[in-house]
Amino acid sequence: MDYKILGEVGEVIGKENNRLIVKMQRTEACAKCRACSAGMKKEDMIIKAENMCNAVVGNKVDVVLDNADFMKATLIMYGIPFIAFMAGIFGGYYGAVNFGIKNSELTGIAAGLFLVVITYLIIHTQEDRFKRGNYVPKAVKVLK
């Protein structure tokens, strides 16, 4: 299986419901994502990963995510809200023009922002489903 490395190496600091709690050093690429909760330090992050390698607390592990699942998660978090934003802008603008509403630009922007908020609320309601699925990082190898 082709994997995408998330943060390369992490240290197992606990276990919860058959998942590992892994402390990883935040890389520059993911520093601004904030998809995971922050750890004790700014440069650390805490993630939950499936234990595919029988790791125990104190082990260093490789943490990975399938490329296809990484792209799907990216589409869900960024692509769908972007499409909703653009649909809201164009729909709000042209709807306001057709109905003779003044400030059609502001109406378009407001409609776009409204749809983004609604989209993120819908995504948030499905978060538990995503955490159970293929979008969960996997600890695949214990390092010495």
PDB file of C-alpha atoms in Angstrom, residues 21-74:
ATOM      1  CA  ILE A  21      -1.670   8.529  21.513  1.00  0.00           C
ATOM      2  CA  VAL A  22       1.413   9.724  19.687  1.00  0.00           C
ATOM      3  CA  LYS A  23       3.394  12.890  20.343  1.00  0.00           C
ATOM      4  CA  MET A  24       5.020  14.161  17.173  1.00  0.00           C
ATOM      5  CA  GLN A  25       7.153  17.129  16.304  1.00  0.00           C
ATOM      6  CA  ARG A  26       5.158  19.522  14.147  1.00  0.00           C
ATOM      7  CA  THR A  27       6.786  19.992  10.753  1.00  0.00           C
ATOM      8  CA  GLU A  28       6.691  23.300   8.866  1.00  0.00           C
ATOM      9  CA  ALA A  29       4.245  21.858   6.332  1.00  0.00           C
ATOM     10  CA  CYS A  30       1.628  20.987   8.934  1.00  0.00           C
ATOM     11  CA  ALA A  31       2.291  23.813  11.384  1.00  0.00           C
ATOM     12  CA  LYS A  32      -0.632  25.885  10.127  1.00  0.00           C
ATOM     13  CA  CYS A  33      -3.101  23.044   9.451  1.00  0.00           C
ATOM     14  CA  ARG A  34      -4.390  22.638  13.043  1.00  0.00           C
ATOM     15  CA  ALA A  35      -6.260  19.455  12.125  1.00  0.00           C
ATOM     16  CA  CYS A  36      -4.918  17.835  15.276  1.00  0.00           C
ATOM     17  CA  SER A  37      -4.751  19.069  18.846  1.00  0.00           C
ATOM     18  CA  ALA A  38      -1.602  20.810  19.992  1.00  0.00           C
ATOM     19  CA  GLY A  39       0.685  19.221  22.564  1.00  0.00           C
ATOM     20  CA  MET A  40       2.619  20.786  25.415  1.00  0.00           C
ATOM     21  CA  LYS A  41       4.937  22.797  23.165  1.00  0.00           C
ATOM     22  CA  LYS A  42       4.141  24.821  20.071  1.00  0.00           C
ATOM     23  CA  GLU A  43       6.270  22.554  17.909  1.00  0.00           C
ATOM     24  CA  ASP A  44       4.654  19.358  19.255  1.00  0.00           C
ATOM     25  CA  MET A  45       1.316  17.831  18.295  1.00  0.00           C
ATOM     26  CA  ILE A  46      -0.700  14.967  19.696  1.00  0.00           C
ATOM     27  CA  ILE A  47      -2.497  12.552  17.356  1.00  0.00           C
ATOM     28  CA  LYS A  48      -4.371   9.286  17.756  1.00  0.00           C
ATOM     29  CA  ALA A  49      -3.208   6.493  15.472  1.00  0.00           C
ATOM     30  CA  GLU A  50      -4.191   2.889  14.863  1.00  0.00           C
ATOM     31  CA  ASN A  51      -1.691   0.477  16.391  1.00  0.00           C
ATOM     32  CA  MET A  52      -0.636  -1.623  13.380  1.00  0.00           C
ATOM     33  CA  CYS A  53       2.758  -2.582  14.852  1.00  0.00           C
ATOM     34  CA  ASN A  54       1.967  -3.598  18.474  1.00  0.00           C
ATOM     35  CA  ALA A  55       3.704  -0.524  19.846  1.00  0.00           C
ATOM     36  CA  VAL A  56       3.716   0.226  23.561  1.00  0.00           C
ATOM     37  CA  VAL A  57       4.136   3.423  25.552  1.00  0.00           C
ATOM     38  CA  GLY A  58       7.644   4.816  25.067  1.00  0.00           C
ATOM     39  CA  ASN A  59       8.194   3.357  21.568  1.00  0.00           C
ATOM     40  CA  LYS A  60       9.096   5.535  18.621  1.00  0.00           C
ATOM     41  CA  VAL A  61       6.838   4.781  15.628  1.00  0.00           C
ATOM     42  CA  ASP A  62       6.407   5.684  11.961  1.00  0.00           C
ATOM     43  CA  VAL A  63       2.990   7.318  11.501  1.00  0.00           C
ATOM     44  CA  VAL A  64       1.470   7.227   8.010  1.00  0.00           C
ATOM     45  CA  LEU A  65      -1.761   7.838   6.118  1.00  0.00           C
ATOM     46  CA  ASP A  66      -2.737   6.382   2.751  1.00  0.00           C
ATOM     47  CA  ASN A  67      -2.242   8.910  -0.077  1.00  0.00           C
ATOM     48  CA  ALA A  68      -5.781   8.474  -1.417  1.00  0.00           C
ATOM     49  CA  ASP A  69      -7.287   8.969   2.033  1.00  0.00           C
ATOM     50  CA  PHE A  70      -5.073  12.007   2.620  1.00  0.00           C
ATOM     51  CA  MET A  71      -6.350  13.561  -0.604  1.00  0.00           C
ATOM     52  CA  LYS A  72      -9.979  12.754   0.280  1.00  0.00           C
ATOM     53  CA  ALA A  73      -9.569  14.360   3.705  1.00  0.00           C
ATOM     54  CA  THR A  74      -8.012  17.431   2.086  1.00  0.00           C
TER      55      THR A  74
END
